[in-house]
Short mmCIF file of C-alpha atoms and ligand atoms in Angstrom, two decimals:
data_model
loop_
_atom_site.label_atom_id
_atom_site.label_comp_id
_atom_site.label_asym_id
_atom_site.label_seq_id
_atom_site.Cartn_x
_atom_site.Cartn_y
_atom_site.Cartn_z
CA UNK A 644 92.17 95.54 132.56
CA UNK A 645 91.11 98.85 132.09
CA UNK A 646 88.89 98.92 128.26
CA UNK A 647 89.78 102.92 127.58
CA UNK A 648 89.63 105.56 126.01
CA UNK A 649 88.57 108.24 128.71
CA UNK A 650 89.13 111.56 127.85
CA UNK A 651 88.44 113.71 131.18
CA UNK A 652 90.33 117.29 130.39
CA UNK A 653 90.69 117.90 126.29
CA UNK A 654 94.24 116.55 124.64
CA UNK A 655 96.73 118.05 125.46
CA UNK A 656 96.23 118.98 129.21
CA UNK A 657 98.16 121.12 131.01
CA UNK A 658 100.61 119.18 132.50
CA UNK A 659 101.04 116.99 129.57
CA UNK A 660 101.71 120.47 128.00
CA UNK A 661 104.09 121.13 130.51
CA UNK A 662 106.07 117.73 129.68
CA UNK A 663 106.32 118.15 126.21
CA UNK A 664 107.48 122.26 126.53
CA UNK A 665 110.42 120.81 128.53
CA UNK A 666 111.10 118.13 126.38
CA UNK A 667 111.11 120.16 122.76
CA UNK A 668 113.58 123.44 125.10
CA UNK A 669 116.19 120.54 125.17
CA UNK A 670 115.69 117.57 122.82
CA UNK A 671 117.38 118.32 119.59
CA UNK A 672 114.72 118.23 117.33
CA UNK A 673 115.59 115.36 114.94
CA UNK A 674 114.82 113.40 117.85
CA UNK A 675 111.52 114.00 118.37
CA UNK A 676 110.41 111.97 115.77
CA UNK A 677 106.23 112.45 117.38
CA UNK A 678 105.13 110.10 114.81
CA UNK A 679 101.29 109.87 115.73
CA UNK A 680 100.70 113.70 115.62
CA UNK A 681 101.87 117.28 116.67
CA UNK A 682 100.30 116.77 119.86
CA UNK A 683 101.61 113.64 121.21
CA UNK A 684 100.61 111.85 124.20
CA UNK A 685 102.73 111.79 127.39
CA UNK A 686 102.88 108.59 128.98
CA UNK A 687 102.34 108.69 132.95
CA UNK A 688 102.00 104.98 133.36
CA UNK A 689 100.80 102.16 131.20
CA UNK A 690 99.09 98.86 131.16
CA UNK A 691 97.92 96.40 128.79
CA UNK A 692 96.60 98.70 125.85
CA UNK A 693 95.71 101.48 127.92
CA UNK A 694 98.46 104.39 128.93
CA UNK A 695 97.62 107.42 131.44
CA UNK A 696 98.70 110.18 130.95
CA UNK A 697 99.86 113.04 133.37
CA UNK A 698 96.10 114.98 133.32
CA UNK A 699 94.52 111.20 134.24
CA UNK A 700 93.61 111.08 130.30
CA UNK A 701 93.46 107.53 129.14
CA UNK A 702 94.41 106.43 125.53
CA UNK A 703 93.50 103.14 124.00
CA UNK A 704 97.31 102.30 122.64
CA UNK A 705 96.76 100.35 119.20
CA UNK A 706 100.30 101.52 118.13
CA UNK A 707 101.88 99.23 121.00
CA UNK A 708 104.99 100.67 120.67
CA UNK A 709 105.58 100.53 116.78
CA UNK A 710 104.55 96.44 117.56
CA UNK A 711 106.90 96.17 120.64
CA UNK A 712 105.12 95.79 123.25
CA UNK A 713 103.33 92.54 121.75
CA UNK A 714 102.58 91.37 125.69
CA UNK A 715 101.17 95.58 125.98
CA UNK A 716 102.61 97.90 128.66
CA UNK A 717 104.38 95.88 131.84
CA UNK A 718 102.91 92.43 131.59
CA UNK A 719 102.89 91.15 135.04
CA UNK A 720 105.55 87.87 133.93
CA UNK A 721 108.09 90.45 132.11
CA UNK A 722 107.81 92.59 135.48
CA UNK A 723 109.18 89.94 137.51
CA UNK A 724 111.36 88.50 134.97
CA UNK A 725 112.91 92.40 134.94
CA UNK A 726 113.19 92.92 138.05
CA UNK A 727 114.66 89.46 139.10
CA UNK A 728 117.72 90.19 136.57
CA UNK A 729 118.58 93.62 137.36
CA UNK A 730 119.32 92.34 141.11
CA UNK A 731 121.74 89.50 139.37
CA UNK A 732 123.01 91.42 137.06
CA UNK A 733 122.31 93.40 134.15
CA UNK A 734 125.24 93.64 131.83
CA UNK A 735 127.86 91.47 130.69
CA UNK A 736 129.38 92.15 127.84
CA UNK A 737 132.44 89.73 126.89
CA UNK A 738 131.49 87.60 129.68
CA UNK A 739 129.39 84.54 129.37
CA UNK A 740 125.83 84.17 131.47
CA UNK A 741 123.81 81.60 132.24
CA UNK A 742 120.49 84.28 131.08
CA UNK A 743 122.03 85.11 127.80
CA UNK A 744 122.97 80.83 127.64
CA UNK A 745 119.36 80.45 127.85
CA UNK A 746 117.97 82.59 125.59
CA UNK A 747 120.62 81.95 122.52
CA UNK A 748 119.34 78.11 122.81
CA UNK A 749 116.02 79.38 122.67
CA UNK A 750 116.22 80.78 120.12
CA UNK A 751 117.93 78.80 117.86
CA UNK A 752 115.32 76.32 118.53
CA UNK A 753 112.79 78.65 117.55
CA UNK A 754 112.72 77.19 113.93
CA UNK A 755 114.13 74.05 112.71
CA UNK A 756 117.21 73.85 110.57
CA UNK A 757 120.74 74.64 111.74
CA UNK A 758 120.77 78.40 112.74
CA UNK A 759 123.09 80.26 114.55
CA UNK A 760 122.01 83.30 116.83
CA UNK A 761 123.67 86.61 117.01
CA UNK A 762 122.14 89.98 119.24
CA UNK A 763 121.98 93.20 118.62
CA UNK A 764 120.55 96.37 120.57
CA UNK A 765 117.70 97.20 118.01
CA UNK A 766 116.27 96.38 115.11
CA UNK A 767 118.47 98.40 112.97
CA UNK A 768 121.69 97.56 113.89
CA UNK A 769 120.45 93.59 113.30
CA UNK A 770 120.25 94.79 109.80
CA UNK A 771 123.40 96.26 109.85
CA UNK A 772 124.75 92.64 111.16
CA UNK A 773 122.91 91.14 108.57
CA UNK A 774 123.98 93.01 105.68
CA UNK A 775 127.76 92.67 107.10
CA UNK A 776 127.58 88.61 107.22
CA UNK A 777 126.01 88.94 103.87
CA UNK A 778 129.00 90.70 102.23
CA UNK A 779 131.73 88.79 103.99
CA UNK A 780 129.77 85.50 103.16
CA UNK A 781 129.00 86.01 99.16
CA UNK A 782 131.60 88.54 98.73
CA UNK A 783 128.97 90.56 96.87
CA UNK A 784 127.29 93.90 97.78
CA UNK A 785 124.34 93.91 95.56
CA UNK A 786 121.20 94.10 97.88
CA UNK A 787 117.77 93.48 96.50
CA UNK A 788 114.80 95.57 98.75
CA UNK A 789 111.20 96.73 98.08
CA UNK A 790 109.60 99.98 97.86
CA UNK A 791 108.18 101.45 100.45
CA UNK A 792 110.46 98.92 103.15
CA UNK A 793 111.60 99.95 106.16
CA UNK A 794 114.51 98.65 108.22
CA UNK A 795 115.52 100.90 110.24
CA UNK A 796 117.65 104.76 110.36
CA UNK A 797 121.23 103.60 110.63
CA UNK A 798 123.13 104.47 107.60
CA UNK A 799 122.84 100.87 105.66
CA UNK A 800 119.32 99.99 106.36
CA UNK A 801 118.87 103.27 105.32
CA UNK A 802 119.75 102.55 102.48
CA UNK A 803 117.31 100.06 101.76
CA UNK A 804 114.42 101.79 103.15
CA UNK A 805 112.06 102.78 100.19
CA UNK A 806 110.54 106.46 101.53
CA UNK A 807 112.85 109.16 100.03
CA UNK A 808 112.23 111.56 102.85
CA UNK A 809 114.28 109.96 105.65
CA UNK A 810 117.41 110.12 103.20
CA UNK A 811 117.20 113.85 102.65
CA UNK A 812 120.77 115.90 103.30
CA UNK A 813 122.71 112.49 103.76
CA UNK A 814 124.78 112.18 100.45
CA UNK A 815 125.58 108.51 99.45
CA UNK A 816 124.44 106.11 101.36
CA UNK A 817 125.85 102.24 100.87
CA UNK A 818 126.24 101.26 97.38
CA UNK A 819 124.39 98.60 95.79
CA UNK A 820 121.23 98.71 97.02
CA UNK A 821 117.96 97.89 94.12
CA UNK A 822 114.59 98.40 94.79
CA UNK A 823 111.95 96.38 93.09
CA UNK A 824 108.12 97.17 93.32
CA UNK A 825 106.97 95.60 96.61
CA UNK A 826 103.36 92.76 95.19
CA UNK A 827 101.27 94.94 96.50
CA UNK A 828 97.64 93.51 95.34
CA UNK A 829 95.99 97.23 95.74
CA UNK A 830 98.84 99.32 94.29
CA UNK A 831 100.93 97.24 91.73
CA UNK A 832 102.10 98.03 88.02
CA UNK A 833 101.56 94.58 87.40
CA UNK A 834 97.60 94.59 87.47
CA UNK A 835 95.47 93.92 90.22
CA UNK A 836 95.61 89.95 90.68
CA UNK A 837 97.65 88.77 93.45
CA UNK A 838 99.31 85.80 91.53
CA UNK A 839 99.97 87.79 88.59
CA UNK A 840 101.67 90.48 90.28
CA UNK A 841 103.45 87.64 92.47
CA UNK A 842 104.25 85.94 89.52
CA UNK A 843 105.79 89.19 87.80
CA UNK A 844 107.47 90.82 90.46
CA UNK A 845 109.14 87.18 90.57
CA UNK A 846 109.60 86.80 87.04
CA UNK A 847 111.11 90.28 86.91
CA UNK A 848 113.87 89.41 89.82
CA UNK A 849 114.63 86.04 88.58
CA UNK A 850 115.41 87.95 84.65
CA UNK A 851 117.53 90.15 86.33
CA UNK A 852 119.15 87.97 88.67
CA UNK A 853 120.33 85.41 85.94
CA UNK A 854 121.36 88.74 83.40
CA UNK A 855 125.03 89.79 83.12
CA UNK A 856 123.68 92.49 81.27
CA UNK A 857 121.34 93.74 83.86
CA UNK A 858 123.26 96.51 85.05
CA UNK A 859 122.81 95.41 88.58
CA UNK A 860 126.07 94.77 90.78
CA UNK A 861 126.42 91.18 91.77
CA UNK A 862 123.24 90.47 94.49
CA UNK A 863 124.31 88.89 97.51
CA UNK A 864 121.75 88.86 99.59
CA UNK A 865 117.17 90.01 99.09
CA UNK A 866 115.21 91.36 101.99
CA UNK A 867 112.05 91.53 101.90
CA UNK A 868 109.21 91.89 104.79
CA UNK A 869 106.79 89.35 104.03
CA UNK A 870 104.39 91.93 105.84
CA UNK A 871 105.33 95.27 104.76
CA UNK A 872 104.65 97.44 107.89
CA UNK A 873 105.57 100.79 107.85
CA UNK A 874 104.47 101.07 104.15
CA UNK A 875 101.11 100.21 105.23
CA UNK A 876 100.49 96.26 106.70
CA UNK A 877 100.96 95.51 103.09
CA UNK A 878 101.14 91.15 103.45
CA UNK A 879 102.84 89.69 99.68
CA UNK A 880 100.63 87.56 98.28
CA UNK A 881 100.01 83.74 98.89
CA UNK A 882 103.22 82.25 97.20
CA UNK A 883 105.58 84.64 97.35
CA UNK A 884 108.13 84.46 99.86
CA UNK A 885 108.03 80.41 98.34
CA UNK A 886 109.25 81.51 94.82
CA UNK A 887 111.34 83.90 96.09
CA UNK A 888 113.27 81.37 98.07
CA UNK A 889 113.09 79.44 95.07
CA UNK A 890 114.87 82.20 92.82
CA UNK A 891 117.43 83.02 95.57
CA UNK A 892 118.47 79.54 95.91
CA UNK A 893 118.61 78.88 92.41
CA UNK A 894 120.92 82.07 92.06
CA UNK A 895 123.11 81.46 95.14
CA UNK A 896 121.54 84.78 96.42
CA UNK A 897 120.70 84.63 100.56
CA UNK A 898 117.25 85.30 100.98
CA UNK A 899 117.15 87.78 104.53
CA UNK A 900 113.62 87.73 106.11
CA UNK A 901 113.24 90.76 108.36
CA UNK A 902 110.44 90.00 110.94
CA UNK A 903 111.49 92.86 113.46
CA UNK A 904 108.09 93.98 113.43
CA UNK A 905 105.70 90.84 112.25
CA UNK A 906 107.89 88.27 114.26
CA UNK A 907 106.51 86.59 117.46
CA UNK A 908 102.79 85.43 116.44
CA UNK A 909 101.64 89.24 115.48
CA UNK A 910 100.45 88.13 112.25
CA UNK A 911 99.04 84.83 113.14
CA UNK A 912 102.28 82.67 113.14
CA UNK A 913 105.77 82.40 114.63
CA UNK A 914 107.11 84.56 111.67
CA UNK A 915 104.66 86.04 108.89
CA UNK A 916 107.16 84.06 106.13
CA UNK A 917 106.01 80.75 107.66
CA UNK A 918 102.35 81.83 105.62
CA UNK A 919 103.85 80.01 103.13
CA UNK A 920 105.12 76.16 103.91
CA UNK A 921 108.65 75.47 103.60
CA UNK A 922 110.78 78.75 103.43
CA UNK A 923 113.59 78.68 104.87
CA UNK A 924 115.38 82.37 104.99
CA UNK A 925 118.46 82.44 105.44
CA UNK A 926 118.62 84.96 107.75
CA UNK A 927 115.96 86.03 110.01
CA UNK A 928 115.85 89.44 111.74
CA UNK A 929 114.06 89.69 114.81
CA UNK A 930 113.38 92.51 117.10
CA UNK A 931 110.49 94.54 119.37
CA UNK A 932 108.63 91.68 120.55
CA UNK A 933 111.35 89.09 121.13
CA UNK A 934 111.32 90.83 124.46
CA UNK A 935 108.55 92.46 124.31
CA UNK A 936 109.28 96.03 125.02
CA UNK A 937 113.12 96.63 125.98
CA UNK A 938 116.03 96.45 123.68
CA UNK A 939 117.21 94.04 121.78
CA UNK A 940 117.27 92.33 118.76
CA UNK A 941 119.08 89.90 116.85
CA UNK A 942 119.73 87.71 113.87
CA UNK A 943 119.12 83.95 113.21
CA UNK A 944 121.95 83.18 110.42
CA UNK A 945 122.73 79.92 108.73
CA UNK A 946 125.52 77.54 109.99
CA UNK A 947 127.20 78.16 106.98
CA UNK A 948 126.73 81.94 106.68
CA UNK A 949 127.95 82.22 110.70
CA UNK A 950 131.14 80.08 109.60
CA UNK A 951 131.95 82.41 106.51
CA UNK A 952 132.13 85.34 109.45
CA UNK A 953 135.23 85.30 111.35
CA UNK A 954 134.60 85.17 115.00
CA UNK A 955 133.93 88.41 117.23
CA UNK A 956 133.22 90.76 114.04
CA UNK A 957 129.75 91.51 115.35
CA UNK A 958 128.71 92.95 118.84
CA UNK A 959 128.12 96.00 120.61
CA UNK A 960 127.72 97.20 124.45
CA UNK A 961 123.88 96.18 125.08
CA UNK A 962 123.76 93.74 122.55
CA UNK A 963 122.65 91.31 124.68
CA UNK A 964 122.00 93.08 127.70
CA UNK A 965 120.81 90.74 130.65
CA UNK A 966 118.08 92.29 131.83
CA UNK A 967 116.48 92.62 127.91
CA UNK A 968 117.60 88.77 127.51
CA UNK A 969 115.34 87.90 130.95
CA UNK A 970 112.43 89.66 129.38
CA UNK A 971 113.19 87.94 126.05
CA UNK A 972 112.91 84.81 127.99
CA UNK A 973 109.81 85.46 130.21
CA UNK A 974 108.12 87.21 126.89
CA UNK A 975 108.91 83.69 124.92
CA UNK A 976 107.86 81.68 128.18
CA UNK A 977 104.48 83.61 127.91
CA UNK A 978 104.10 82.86 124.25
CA UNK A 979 104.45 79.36 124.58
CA UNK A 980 101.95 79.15 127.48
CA UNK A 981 98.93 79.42 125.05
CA UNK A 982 98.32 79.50 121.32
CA UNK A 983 99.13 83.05 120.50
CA UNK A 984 99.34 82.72 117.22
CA UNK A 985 95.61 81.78 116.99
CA UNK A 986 94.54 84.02 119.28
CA UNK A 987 96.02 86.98 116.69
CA UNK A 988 94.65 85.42 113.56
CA UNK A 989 91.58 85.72 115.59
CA UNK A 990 91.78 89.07 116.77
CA UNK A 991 92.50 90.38 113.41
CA UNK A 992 90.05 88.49 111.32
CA UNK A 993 87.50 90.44 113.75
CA UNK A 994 89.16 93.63 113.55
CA UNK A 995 89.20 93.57 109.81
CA UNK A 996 85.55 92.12 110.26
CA UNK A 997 84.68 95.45 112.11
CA UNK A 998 85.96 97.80 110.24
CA UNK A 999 84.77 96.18 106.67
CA UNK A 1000 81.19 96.38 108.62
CA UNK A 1001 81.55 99.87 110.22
CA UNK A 1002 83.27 101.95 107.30
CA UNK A 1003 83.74 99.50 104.59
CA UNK A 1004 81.28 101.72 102.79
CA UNK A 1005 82.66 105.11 103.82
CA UNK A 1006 84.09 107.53 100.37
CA UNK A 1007 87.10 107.20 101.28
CA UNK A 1008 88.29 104.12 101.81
CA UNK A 1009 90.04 101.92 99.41
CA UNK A 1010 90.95 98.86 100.55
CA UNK A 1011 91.04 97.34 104.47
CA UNK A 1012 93.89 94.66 105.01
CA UNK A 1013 96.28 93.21 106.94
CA UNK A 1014 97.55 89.37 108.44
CA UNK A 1015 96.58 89.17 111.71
CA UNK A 1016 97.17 92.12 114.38
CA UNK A 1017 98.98 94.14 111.64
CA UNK A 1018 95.72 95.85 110.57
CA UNK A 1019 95.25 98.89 107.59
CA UNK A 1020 92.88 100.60 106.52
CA UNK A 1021 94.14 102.52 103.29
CA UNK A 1022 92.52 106.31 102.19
CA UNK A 1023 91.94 107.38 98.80
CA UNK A 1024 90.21 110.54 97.69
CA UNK A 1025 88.65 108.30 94.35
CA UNK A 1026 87.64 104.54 95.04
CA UNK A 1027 87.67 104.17 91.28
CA UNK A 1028 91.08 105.65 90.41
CA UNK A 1029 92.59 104.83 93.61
CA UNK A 1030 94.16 108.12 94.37
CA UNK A 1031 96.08 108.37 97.94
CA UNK A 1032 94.41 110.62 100.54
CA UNK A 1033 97.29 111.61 102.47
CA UNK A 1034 95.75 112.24 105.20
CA UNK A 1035 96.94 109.73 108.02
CA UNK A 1036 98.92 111.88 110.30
CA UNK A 1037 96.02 114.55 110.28
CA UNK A 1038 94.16 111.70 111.17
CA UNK A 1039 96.13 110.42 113.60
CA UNK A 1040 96.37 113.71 115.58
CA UNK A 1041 92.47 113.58 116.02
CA UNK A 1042 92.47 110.12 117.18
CA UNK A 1043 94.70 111.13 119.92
CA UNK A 1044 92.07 114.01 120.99
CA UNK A 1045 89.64 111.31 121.60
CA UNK A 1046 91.66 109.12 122.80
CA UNK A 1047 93.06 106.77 120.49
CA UNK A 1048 96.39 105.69 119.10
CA UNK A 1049 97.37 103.99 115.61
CA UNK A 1050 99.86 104.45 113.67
CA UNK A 1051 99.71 106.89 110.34
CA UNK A 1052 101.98 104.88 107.70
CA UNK A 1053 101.89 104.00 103.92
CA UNK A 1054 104.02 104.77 100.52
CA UNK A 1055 101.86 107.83 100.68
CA UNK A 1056 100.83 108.83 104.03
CA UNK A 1057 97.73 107.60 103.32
CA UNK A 1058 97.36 104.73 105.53
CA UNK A 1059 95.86 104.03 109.38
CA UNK A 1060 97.46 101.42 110.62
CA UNK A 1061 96.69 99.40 113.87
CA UNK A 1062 99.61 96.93 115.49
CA UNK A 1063 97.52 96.50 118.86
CA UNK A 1064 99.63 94.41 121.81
CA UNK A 1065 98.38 90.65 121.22
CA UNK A 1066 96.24 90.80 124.03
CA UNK A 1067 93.97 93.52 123.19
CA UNK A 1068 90.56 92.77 124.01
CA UNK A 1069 87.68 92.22 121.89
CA UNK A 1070 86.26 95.46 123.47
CA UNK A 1071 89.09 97.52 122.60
CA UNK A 1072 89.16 96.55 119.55
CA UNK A 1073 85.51 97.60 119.03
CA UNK A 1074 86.07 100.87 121.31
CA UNK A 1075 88.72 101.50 118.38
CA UNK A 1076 86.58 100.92 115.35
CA UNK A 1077 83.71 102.68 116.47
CA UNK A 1078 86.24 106.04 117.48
CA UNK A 1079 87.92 105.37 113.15
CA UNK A 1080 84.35 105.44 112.01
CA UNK A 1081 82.97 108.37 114.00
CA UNK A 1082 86.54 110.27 113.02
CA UNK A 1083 85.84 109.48 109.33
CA UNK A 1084 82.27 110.97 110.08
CA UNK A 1085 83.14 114.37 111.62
CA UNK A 1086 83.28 117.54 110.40
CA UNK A 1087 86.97 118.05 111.19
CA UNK A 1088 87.48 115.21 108.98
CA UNK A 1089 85.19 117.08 105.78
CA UNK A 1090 87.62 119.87 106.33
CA UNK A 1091 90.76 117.62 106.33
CA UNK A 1092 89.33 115.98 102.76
CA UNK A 1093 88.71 119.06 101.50
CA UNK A 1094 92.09 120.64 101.79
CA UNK A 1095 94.08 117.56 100.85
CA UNK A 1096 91.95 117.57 97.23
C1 LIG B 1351 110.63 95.79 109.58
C2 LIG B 1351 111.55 96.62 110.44
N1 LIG B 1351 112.87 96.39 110.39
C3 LIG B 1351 113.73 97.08 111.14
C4 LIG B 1351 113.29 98.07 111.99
C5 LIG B 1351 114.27 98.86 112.82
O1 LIG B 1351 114.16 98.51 114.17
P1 LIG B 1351 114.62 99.50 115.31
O2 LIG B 1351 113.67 100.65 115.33
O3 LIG B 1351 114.58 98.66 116.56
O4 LIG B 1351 116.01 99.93 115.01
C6 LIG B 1351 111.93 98.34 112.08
C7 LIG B 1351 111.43 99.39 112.97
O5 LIG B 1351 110.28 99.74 113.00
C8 LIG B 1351 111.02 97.59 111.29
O6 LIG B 1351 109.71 97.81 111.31
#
């Protein structure tokens, strides 16, 4: 596998220039969302960590797409798997299949207690299901979320994303929604120890929860990510997604774990709720690396939650396309072939190693973090007072000149984030480190400082 990165003609070449000209004449512009920078890269082919773009540049991918492509670009097995299907067949909506069969018993199996699976195209729209089920199953629309969440851009798990920005011009989204302060041990207004701000954020649901003066509307259902991602690889602290199974179940209130982005080993187990022992959500939504890199997503709902929903009320065209099922199935085949899980504990104890050793010191950096391969490093302009540095995206676009992807994130734009594919090599993962630190060096990055002061 190639180690990247290997800048040959400077970012962006001309025929990558060419690509994106075309693209931004007829793309509507909402579209291109270019998260990583104003420059982004074109991808010519890709494999493993490492795309190629159309000038022969070569960028060391540690955004993976946004934690999809947890196997990196065209594993060999998911390949085969792919192209296998889409000479069998590669849609079948309404009609049973023997691919589809296999993966819904998979995954049901995946953890114990009685679950029921349902698909869905993407992430978002697996929210949507889940937030549906919830309603018709409690009867109640009140949805706890966190600041600074994200789960996804259709109109309800819109509503319970925390960043303002993405809501702008829409009018009123879906009613109930309540955001608490996500236990965030850098950035909390509960102090700065883990178990007392897991404790309060806790305490502060279960008041509210058990108030019929609290103002809120009935709660049917909390979601929570148990690893925050696009706010900034922000894990909850040791404890928490316990007690807050504990508080939903004492209130009758479903607990909804979404683990579209730290499901499937990423942060070092199965799902990053399993951290703590014996939490059982009850709903689980999965996405991106269930099959590793096309779409499809899904929900794992109760037995009794799935019987509350009358049948057929949830489905759409691809949900459950064959050919993503076949790469669900070779991607889970894959995972169970070694321990994965290990191997990204691993991987990210020495990434966070790295980085504490290579710019742990530098001015700007407040805290380094992260469970497993969801990785952060978080910018402030004063150690002492903690003040974001939004500066990620600016960042981010100089990364890409030398070659590098991650992913600029955080409540304030102030964080570099790093969701390399699980097998990323120690190498690459060094190669990245040592581009962060000499980034956080440079000049261009003095001038960036200075103007965001
Ligand atoms: C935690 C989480 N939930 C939901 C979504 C939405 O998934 P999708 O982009 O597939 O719609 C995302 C996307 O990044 C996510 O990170």
């Amino acid at each position: 596998m190639m180690d990247a990165p290997a800048i040959t003609s400077p970012h962006p070449g001309p025929r990558t220039r060419q690509i994106l000209k075309r693209l931004s004449a007829v793309e509507a512009g909402a579209g291109l969302t270019y998260g990583l920078g104003d420059d982004p890269v074109v991808l010519d082919h890709a494999e493993g960590a490492v795309i190629t773009d159309p000038d022969g540049n070569r960028f060391l991918d540690m955004v993976a797409g946004f934690g999809s492509l947890s196997l990196g670009h065209s594993h060999p097995a998911l390949v085969d798997a792919v192209r296998t299907q889409v000479g069998r067949g590669q849609q079948a909506m309404s009609i049973g299949s023997t691919t589809r069969t296999d993966l819904v018993e998979k995954m049901a199996g995946l953890v114990d207690g009685d679950y029921r699976v349902i698909l869905a195209a993407s992430g978002s729209e697996a929210v949507e299901v889940a937030l549906k089920m919830t309603r018709r199953a409690t009867g109640r629309q009140g949805i706890v979320a966190f600041s600074g969440g994200f789960h996804g851009r259709t109109m309800g798990a819109l509503t319970l994303m925390g960043r303002q920005s993405q809501r702008t011009g829409l009018g009123t989204l879906l009613a109930g929604a309540i955001h608490l302060p996500f236990p965030d041990p850098y950035r909390s207004p509960f102090g700065t120890d883990p178990q007392q701000i897991s404790d309060t954020t806790l305490a502060l649901l279960d008041q509210q929860l058990g108030d019929p003066a609290s103002g809120w509307m009935p709660v049917g259902a909390v979601i929570v990510e148990s690893v925050q991602g696009n706010g900034g690889m922000i894990p909850v602290p040791a404890g928490f997604m316990a007690g807050l199974r504990d508080i939903c179940t004492r209130h009758g209130v479903l607990l909804i774990a979404d683990e579209v982005m730290s499901g499937f080993h990423r942060t070092g187990s199965l799902f990053a709720y399993q951290r703590d022992d014996n939490v059982d959500p009850d709903i689980i939504v999965v996405g991106k690396s269930l099959s590793a890199g096309l779409p499809l997503a899904g929900c794992l709902v109760s037995a009794s939650i799935s019987e509350s929903n009358p049948v057929g009320t949830e489905s759409s065209t691809y949900a459950g396309n064959l050919v993503s099922c076949a790469s669900a199935l070779a991607a889970l085949e894959v995972y169970e072939s070694f321990d994965i899980s290990k191997q990204a504990r691993d991987l990210g104890d020495y990434f966070q190693t790295q980085l504490r050793a290579v710019i742990g010191d530098h001015r700007n950096v407040g805290t380094i973090r992260g469970q497993g391969l969801m990785v952060a490093v978080e910018l402030v302009s004063d150690r002492n007072g903690r003040i974001p540095l939004p500066v990620a995206r600016a960042v981010s676009h100089l990364a890409i000149q030398r070659g590098l992807l991650l992913y600029p994130g955080g409540h304030f734009g102030n964080v570099l984030a790093f969701l390399p594919p699980l097998i990323v090599t120690r190498d690459q993962i060094s190669a990245c480190v040592s581009v962060v630190a000499d980034l956080l060096n440079s000049v261009a990055y003095d001038a960036l400082e200075t103007t965001a002061n």
